[in-house]
Coordinates of C-alpha atoms and ligand atoms in Angstrom, one line a residue:
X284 CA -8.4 -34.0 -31.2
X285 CA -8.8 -36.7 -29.0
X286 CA -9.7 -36.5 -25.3
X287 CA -5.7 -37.7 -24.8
X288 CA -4.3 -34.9 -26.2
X289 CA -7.0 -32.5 -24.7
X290 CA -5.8 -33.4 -21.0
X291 CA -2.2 -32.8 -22.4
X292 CA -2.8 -29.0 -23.4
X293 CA -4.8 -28.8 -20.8
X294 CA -1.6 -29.7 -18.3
X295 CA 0.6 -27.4 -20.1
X296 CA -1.6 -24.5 -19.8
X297 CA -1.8 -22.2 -16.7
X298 CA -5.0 -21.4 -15.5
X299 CA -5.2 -18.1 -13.7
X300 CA -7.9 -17.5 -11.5
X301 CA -9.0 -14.1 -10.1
X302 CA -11.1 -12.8 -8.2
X303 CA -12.3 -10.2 -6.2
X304 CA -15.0 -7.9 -3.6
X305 CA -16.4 -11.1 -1.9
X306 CA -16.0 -9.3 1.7
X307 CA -18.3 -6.7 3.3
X308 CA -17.4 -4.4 6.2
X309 CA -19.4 -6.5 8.1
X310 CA -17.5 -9.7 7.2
X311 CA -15.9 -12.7 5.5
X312 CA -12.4 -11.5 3.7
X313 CA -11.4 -12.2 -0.1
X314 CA -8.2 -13.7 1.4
X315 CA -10.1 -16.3 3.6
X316 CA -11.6 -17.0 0.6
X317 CA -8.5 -18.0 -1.5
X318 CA -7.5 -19.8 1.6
X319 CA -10.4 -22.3 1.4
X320 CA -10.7 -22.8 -2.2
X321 CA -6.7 -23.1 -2.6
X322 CA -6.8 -25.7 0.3
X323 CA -9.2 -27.4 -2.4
X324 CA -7.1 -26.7 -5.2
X325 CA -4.2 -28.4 -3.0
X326 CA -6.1 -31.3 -1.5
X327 CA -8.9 -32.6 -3.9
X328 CA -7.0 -31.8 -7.6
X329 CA -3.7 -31.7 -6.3
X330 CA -3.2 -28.5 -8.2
X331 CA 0.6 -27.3 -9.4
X332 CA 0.8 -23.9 -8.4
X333 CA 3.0 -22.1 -10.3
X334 CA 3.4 -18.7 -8.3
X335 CA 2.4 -18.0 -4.2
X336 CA -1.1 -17.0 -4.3
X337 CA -1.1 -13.1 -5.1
X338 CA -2.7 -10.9 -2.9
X339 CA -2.7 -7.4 -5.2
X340 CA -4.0 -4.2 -3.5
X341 CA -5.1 -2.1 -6.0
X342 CA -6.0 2.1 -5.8
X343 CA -5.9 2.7 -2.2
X344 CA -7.8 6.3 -3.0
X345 CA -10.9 4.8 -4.7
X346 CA -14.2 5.8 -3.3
X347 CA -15.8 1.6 -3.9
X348 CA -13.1 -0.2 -1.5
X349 CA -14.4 -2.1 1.9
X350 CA -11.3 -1.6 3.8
X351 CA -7.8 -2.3 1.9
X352 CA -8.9 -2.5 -1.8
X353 CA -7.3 -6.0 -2.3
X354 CA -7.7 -8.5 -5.0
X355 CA -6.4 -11.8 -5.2
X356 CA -4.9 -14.2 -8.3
X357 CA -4.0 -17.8 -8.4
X358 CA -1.9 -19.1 -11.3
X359 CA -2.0 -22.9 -11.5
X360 CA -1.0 -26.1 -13.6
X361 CA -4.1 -28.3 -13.3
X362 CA -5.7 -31.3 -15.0
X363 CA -9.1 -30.7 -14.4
X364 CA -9.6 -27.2 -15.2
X365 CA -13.7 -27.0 -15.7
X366 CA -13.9 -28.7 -12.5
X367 CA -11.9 -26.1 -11.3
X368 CA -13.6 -23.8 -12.2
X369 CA -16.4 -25.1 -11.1
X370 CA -15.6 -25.5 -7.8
X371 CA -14.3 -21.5 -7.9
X372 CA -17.7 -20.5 -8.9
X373 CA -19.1 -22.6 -5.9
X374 CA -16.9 -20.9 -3.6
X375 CA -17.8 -17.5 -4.5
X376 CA -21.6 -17.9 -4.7
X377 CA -21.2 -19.6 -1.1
X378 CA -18.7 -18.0 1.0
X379 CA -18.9 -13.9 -0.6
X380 CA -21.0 -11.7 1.6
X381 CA -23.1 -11.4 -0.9
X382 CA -26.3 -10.4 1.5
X383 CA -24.6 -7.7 3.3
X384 CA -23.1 -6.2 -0.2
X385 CA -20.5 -7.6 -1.5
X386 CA -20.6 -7.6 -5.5
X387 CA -17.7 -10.5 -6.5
X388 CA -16.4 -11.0 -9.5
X389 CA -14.3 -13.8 -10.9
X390 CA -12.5 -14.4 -14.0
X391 CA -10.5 -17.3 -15.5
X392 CA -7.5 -16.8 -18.3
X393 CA -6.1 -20.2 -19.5
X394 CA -3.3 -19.5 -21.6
X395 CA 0.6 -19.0 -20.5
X396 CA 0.7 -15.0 -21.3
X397 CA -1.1 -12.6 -20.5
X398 CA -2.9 -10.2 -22.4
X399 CA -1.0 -7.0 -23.0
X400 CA -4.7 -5.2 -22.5
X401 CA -5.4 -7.0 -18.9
X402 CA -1.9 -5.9 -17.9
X403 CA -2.0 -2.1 -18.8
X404 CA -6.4 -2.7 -17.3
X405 CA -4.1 -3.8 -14.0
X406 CA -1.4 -0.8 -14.7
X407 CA -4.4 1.3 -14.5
X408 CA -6.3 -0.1 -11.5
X409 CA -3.5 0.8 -9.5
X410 CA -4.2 4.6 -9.4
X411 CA -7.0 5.3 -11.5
X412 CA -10.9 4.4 -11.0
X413 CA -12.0 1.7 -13.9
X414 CA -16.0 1.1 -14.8
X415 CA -17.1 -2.2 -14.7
X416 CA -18.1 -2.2 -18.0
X417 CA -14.5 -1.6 -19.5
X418 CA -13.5 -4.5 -17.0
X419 CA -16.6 -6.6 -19.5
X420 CA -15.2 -4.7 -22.8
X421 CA -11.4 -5.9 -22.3
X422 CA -12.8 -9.3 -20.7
X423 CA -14.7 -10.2 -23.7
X424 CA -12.0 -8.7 -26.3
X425 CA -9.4 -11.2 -24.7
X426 CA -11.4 -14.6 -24.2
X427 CA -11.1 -14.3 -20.5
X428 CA -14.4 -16.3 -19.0
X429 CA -16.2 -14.4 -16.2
X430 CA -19.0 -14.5 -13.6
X431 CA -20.3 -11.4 -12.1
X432 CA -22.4 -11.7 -8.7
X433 CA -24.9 -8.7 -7.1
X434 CA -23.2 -5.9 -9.2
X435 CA -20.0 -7.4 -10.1
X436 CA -18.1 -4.7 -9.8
X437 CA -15.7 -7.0 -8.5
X438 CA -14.9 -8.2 -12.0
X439 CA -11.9 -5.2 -12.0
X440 CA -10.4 -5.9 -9.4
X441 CA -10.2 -10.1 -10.6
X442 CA -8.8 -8.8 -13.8
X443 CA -6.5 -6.7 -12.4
X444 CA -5.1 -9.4 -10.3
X445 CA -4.7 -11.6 -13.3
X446 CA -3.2 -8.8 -15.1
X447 CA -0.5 -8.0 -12.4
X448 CA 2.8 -10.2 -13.1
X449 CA 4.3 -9.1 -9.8
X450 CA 7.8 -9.2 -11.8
X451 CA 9.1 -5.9 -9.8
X452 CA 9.4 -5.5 -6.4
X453 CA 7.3 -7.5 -4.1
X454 CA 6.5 -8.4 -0.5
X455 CA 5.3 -11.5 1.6
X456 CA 2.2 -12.1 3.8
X457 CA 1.6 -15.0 6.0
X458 CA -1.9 -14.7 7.4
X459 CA -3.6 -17.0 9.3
X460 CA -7.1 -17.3 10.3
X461 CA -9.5 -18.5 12.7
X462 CA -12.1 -20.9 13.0
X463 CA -15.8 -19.8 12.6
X464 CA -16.8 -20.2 15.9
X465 CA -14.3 -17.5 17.1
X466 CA -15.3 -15.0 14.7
X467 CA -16.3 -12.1 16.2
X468 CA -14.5 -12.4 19.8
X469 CA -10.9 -10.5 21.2
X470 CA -7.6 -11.8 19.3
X471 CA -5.5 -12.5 22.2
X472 CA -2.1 -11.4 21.5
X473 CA 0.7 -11.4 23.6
X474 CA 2.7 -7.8 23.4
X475 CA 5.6 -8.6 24.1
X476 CA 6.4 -11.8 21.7
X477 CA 5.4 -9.6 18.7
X478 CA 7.8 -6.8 20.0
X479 CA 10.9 -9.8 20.7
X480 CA 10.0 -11.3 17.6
X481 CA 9.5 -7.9 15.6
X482 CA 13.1 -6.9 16.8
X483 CA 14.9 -10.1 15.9
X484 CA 13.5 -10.8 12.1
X485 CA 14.0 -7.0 11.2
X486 CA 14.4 -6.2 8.5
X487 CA 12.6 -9.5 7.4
X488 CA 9.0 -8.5 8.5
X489 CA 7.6 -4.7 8.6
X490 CA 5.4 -2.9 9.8
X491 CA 4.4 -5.8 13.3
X492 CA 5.0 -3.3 16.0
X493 CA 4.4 0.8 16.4
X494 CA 7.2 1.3 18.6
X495 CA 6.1 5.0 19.4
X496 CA 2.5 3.9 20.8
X497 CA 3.7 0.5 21.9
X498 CA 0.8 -1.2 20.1
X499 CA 0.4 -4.5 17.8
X500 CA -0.4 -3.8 14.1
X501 CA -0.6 -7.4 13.1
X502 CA -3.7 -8.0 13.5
X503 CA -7.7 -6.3 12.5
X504 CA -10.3 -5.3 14.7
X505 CA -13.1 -6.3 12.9
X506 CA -15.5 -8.9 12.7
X507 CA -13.4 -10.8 9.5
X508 CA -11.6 -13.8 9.6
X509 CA -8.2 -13.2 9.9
X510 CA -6.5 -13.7 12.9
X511 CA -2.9 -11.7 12.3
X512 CA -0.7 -11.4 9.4
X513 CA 2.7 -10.9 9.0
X514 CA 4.8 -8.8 6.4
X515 CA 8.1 -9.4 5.4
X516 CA 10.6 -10.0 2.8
X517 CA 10.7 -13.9 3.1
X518 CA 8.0 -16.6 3.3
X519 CA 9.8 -18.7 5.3
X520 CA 10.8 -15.9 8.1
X521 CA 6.8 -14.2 7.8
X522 CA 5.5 -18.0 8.3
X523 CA 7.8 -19.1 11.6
X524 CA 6.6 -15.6 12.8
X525 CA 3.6 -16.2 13.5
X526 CA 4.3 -20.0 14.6
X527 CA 6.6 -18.6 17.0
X528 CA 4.0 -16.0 18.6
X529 CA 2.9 -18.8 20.2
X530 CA -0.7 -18.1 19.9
X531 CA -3.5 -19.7 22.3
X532 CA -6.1 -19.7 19.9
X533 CA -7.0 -22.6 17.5
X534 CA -6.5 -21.6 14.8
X535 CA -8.4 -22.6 10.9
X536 CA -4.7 -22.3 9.5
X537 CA -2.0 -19.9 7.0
X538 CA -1.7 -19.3 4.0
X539 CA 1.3 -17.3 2.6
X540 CA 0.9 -14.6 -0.5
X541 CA 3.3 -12.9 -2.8
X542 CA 2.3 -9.4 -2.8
X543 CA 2.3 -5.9 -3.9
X544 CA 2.2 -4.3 -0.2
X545 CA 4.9 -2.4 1.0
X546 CA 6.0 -0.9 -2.5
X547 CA 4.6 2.0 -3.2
X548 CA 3.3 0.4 -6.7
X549 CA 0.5 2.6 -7.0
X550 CA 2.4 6.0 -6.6
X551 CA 4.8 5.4 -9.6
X552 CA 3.2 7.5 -12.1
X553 CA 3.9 11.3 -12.3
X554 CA 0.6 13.4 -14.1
X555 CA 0.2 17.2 -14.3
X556 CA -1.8 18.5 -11.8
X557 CA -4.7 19.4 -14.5
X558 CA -4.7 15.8 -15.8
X559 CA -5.1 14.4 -11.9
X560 CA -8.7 13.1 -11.7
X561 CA -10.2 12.5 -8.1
X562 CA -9.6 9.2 -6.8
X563 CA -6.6 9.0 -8.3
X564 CA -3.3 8.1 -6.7
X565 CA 0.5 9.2 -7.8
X566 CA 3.2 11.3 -7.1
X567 CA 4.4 14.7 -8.1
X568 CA 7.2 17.4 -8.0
X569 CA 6.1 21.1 -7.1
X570 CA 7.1 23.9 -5.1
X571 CA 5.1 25.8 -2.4
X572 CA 3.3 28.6 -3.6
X573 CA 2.0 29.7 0.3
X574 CA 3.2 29.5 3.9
X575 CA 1.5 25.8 5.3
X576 CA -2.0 26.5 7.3
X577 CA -2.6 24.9 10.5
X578 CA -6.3 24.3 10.8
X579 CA -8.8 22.1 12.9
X580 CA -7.4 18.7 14.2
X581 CA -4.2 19.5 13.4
X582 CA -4.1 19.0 10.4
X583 CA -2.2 21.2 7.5
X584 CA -3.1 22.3 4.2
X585 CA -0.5 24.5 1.4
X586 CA -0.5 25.1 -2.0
X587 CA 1.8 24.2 -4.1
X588 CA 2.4 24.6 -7.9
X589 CA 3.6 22.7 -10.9
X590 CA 5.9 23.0 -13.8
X591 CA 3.2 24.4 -15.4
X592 CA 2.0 27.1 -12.9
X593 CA -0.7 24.8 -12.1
X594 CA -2.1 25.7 -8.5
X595 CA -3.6 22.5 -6.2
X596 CA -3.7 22.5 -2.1
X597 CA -2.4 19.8 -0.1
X598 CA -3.8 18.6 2.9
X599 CA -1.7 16.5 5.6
X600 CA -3.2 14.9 8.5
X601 CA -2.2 14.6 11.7
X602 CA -2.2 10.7 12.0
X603 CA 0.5 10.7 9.5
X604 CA 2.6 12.5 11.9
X605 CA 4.3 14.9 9.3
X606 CA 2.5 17.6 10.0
X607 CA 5.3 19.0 12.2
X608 CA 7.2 19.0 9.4
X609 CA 4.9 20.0 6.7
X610 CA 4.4 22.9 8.7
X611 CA 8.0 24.3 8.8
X612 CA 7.7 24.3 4.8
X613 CA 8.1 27.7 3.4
X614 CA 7.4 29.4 -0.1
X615 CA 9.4 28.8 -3.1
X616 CA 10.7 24.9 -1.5
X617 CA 10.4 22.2 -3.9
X618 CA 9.2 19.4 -3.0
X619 CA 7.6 15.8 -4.3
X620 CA 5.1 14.2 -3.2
X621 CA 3.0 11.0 -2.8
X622 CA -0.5 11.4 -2.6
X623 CA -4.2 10.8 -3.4
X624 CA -6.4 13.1 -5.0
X625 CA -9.6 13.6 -3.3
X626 CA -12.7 15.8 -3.6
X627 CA -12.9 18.8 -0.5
X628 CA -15.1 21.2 -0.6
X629 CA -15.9 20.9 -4.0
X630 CA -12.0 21.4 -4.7
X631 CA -9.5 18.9 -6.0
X632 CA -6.6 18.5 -2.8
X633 CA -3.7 16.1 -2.7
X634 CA -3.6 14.0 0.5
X635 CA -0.1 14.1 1.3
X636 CA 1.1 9.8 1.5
X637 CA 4.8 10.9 1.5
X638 CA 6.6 14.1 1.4
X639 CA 9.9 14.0 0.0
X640 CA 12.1 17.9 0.4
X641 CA 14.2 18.3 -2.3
X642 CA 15.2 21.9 -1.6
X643 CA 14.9 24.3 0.7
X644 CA 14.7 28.2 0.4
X645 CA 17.3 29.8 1.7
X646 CA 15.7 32.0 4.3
X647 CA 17.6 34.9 6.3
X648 CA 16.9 37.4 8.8
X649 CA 18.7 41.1 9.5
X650 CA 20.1 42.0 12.5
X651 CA 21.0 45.4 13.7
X652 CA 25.0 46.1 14.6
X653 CA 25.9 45.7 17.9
X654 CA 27.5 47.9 20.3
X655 CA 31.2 48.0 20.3
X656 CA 31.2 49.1 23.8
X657 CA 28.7 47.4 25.5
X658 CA 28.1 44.3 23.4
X659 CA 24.1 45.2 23.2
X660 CA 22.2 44.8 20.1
X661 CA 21.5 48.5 19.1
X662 CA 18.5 50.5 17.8
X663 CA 17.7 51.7 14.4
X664 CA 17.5 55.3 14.3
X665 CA 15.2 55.1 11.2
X666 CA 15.2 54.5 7.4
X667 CA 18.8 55.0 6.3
X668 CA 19.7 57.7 9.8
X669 CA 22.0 55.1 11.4
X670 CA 21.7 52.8 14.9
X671 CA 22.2 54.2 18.6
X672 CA 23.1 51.7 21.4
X673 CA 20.3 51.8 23.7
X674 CA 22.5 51.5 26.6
X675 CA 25.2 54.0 26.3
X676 CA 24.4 56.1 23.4
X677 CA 27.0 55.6 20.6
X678 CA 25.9 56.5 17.1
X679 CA 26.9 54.7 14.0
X680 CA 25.6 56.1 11.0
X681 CA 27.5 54.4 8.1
X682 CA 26.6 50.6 9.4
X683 CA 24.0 48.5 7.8
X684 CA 22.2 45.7 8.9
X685 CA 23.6 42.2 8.4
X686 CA 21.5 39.0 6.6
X687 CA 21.4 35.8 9.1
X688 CA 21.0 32.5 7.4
X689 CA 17.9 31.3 9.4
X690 CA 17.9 27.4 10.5
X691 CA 15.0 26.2 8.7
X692 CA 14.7 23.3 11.8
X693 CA 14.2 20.7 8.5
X694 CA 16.4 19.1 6.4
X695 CA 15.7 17.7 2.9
X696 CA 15.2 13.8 2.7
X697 CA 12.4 11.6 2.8
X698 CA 9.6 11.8 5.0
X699 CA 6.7 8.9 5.3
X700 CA 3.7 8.4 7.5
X701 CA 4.2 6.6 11.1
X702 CA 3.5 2.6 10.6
X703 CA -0.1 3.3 12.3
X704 CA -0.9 5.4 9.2
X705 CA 0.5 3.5 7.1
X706 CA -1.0 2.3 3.9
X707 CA -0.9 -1.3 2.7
X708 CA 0.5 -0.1 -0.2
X709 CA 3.2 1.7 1.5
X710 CA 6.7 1.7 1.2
X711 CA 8.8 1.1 4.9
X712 CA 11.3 3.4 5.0
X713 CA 14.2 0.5 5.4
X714 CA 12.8 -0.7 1.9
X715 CA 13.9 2.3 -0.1
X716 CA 16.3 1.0 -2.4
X717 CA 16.1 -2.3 -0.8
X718 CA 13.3 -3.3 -3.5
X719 CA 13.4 -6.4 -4.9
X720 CA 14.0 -8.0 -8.5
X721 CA 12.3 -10.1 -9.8
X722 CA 13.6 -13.6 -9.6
X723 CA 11.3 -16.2 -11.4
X724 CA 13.7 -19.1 -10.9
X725 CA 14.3 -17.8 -6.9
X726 CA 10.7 -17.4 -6.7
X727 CA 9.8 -20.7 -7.6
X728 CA 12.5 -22.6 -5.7
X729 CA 10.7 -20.9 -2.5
X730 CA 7.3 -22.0 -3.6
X731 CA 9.0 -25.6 -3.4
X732 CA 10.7 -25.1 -0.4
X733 CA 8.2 -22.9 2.0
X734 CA 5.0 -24.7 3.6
X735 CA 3.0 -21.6 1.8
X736 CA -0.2 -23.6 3.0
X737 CA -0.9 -24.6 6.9
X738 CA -1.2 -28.8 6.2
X739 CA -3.5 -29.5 8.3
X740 CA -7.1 -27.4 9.1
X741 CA -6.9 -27.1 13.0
X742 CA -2.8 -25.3 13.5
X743 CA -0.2 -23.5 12.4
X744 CA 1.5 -26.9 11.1
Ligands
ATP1059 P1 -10.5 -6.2 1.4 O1 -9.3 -5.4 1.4 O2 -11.0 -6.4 2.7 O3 -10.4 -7.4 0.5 P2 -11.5 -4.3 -0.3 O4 -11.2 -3.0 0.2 O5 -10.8 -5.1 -1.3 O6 -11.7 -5.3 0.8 P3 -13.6 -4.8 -2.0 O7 -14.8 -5.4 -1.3 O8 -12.8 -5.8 -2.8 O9 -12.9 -4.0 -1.0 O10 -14.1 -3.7 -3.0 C1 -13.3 -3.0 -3.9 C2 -14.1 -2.9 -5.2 O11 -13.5 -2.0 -6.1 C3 -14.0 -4.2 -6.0 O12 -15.3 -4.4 -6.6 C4 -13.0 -4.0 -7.1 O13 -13.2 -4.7 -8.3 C5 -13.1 -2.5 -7.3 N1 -11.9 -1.9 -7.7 C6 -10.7 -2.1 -7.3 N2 -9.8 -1.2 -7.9 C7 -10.5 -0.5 -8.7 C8 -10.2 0.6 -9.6 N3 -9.0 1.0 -9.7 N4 -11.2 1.1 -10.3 C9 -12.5 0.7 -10.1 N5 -12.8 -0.3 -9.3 C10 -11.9 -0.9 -8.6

């Protein structure tokens, strides 16, 4: 084959690049990451991308994660694909936190379909716990070329970005980040603009504003380089948020992503409670085998049991702000659930991430007959000897006492975490059966028509 008809496969293939644990809790961001060496992609190869960049949060319930467990692909149509690569590999080894932890991996795929292994490896990464070595085993089975850096263990969470069409529902980010020198210092936000702009592009963007506490969840605390980012439905509308918040800063620029936030993908499977491993993520319907316990903190812990008789507790904190509810549950309601299985106490428990009341127990009270005379309740004389009125003495020995539905103060329905607890994986209640198809044709008419990456290094523009 000649070098002619090499470029030409070469052009028709996509390369899809993923990669993964770069950050450390004390800095740098896999996102920022993708950001610079897309930026390269854009400017110096002029790279065809054919997808947004995919941000992919994986198991939110595995011990490993930094903060939000998040991996990121990017599927392109290039014509230099081993300097591509080459320049990926140079990003990594120079811009992962590599000194204070991180363990990056990064993997390259370049034919048009994925592997049917890499996408059930990503199926799995979502709510199980993977060993790097099966990452290798599957890597090597399916030709995909990878680098592994301190321990690599990032190599999972690359091929599970690779492995993650996105062709179900999906979200949006625009995040934009700052420059190196103002790393570290206060985001100056103004309040108020993310509340006006919040209100206006609802239901387009979620999740900007806890409207209970009156405080901004666009942006992190830390020390990493993001300045905000903004979820929503649309590219275009997450994008002119954050160009219309106004912000002070300078900024390094945006970048948008296609993503799996917001959707719940990680707590589609339903498992047995004696096949749930810890760590694991999913969701299950049970009933309530005791009366919910309120312990330290506020937090509340019942069992429940399975079809199969299967006994596990479940613990609901008090930042999720169902607690209140949880603990108006009774025995014998069914219920499903979201959760995450953790270890306490040497004990497997479910950490409730949604609570969803399918049906409630009927529960009743008895009340004694009341007085015909004087309208007071009156007083049992003893098993089976009657009631007397307290008041003026009548007797009434052939009445019985009479069952009062009790109002259980709760009604079944849904019930999620506040936006504060939220997960990035989880599902807004105004999404539910919102969730979007997948569109390919939609999705790349918007990849043509959004600015998905800032132009210029120094703005917003
Ligand atoms: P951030 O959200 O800030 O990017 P992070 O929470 O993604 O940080 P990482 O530094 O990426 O944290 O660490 C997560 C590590 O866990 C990665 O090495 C990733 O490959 C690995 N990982 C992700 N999902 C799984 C899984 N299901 N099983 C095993 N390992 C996983």
């Amino acid at each position: 084959m000649n070098n002619h008809q090499n470029n030409k496969d070469e052009e028709n293939k996509i390369l899809h690049i993923g990669f993964d644990d770069t950050d450390s809790t004390n800095g740098k961001c896999t996102t920022h990451l993708a950001y610079l060496l897309t930026n390269v992609l854009v400017k110096k190869f002029n790279a065809n991308f054919i997808d947004f960049p995919l941000l992919i949060r994986l198991n939110p319930n595995i011990p490993l994660k930094t903060r939000g467990n998040g991996a990121v692909c990017l599927r392109i149509k290039g014509k230099e694909h081993d300097k591509i690569k080459e320049e990926a590999i140079h990003f990594i080894e120079n811009y992962s936190d590599l000194e204070n932890g991180a363990n990056p991996g990064l993997a390259f795929y370049e034919e048009n379909n994925i592997p049917n292994e890499i996408i059930s490896l990503s199926n799995n990464a979502m709510d199980t716990v993977l060993s790097k070595q099966i990452a290798e085993k599957i890597a090597r089975k399916n030709s995909i070329q990878y680098h592994l850096f301190g321990k690599g263990y990032g190599l999972v969470g690359a091929l599970a970005a690779i492995g993650c069409y996105l062709d179900a529902d999906h979200t949006y980010e625009t995040i934009a980040y700052r420059k190196k020198e103002n790393i570290g210092t206060i985001r100056k936000i103004d309040k108020s603009k993310v509340k006006e702009i919040s209100d206006k592009s609802f239901p387009h963007t979620f999740n900007n504003f806890d409207y209970r506490k009156k405080r901004v969840l666009i942006a992190p605390h830390g020390p990493d380089p993001v300045f905000c980012g903004i979820r929503g439905e649309d590219p275009i509308i997450t994008t002119q948020f954050i160009k219309n918040l106004q912000i002070d800063e300078d900024l390094e620029g945006y970048m948008v992503y296609r993503s799996n936030q917001g959707t719940n993908l990680h707590l589609t499977k339903e498992r047995r409670f004696s096949g749930i491993l810890p760590f694991t993520s999913g969701h299950i319907s049970c009933q309530l085998v005791t009366k919910p316990n309120i312990i330290n903190g506020g937090h509340v812990i019942f069992y429940v049991k399975d079809d199969f008789n299967d006994v596990l507790p479940v613990a609901v904190y008090e930042p999720t702000r169902l607690t209140k509810i949880a603990a108006l549950l009774e025995i014998d309601d069914k219920i499903e659930i979201g959760y995450g299985a953790h270890i306490k106490s040497n004990k497997k428990t479910l950490n409730l991430e949604y609570l969803s009341i399918k049906e409630l127990k009927e529960a009743s009270y008895f009340k004694n007959p009341v007085c015909g005379k004087c309208n007071k309740n009156m007083k049992s004389e003893g098993k089976n000897k009657g009631f007397q009125c307290p008041r003026c003495k009548t007797k009434k020995n052939n009445e019985v006492k009479t069952a009062i539905k009790k109002d259980r103060g709760l009604t079944c329905g849904l019930y999620i975490p506040d936006p504060i607890a939220h997960r990035h994986l989880t599902k807004p209640y105004f999404r539910y059966y919102k969730e979007k198809k997948y569109d390919k044709k939609q999705i790349l008419c918007l990849l043509k028509n959004t600015q998905w990456i800032s132009k210029n290094s120094g703005g917003l523009i």
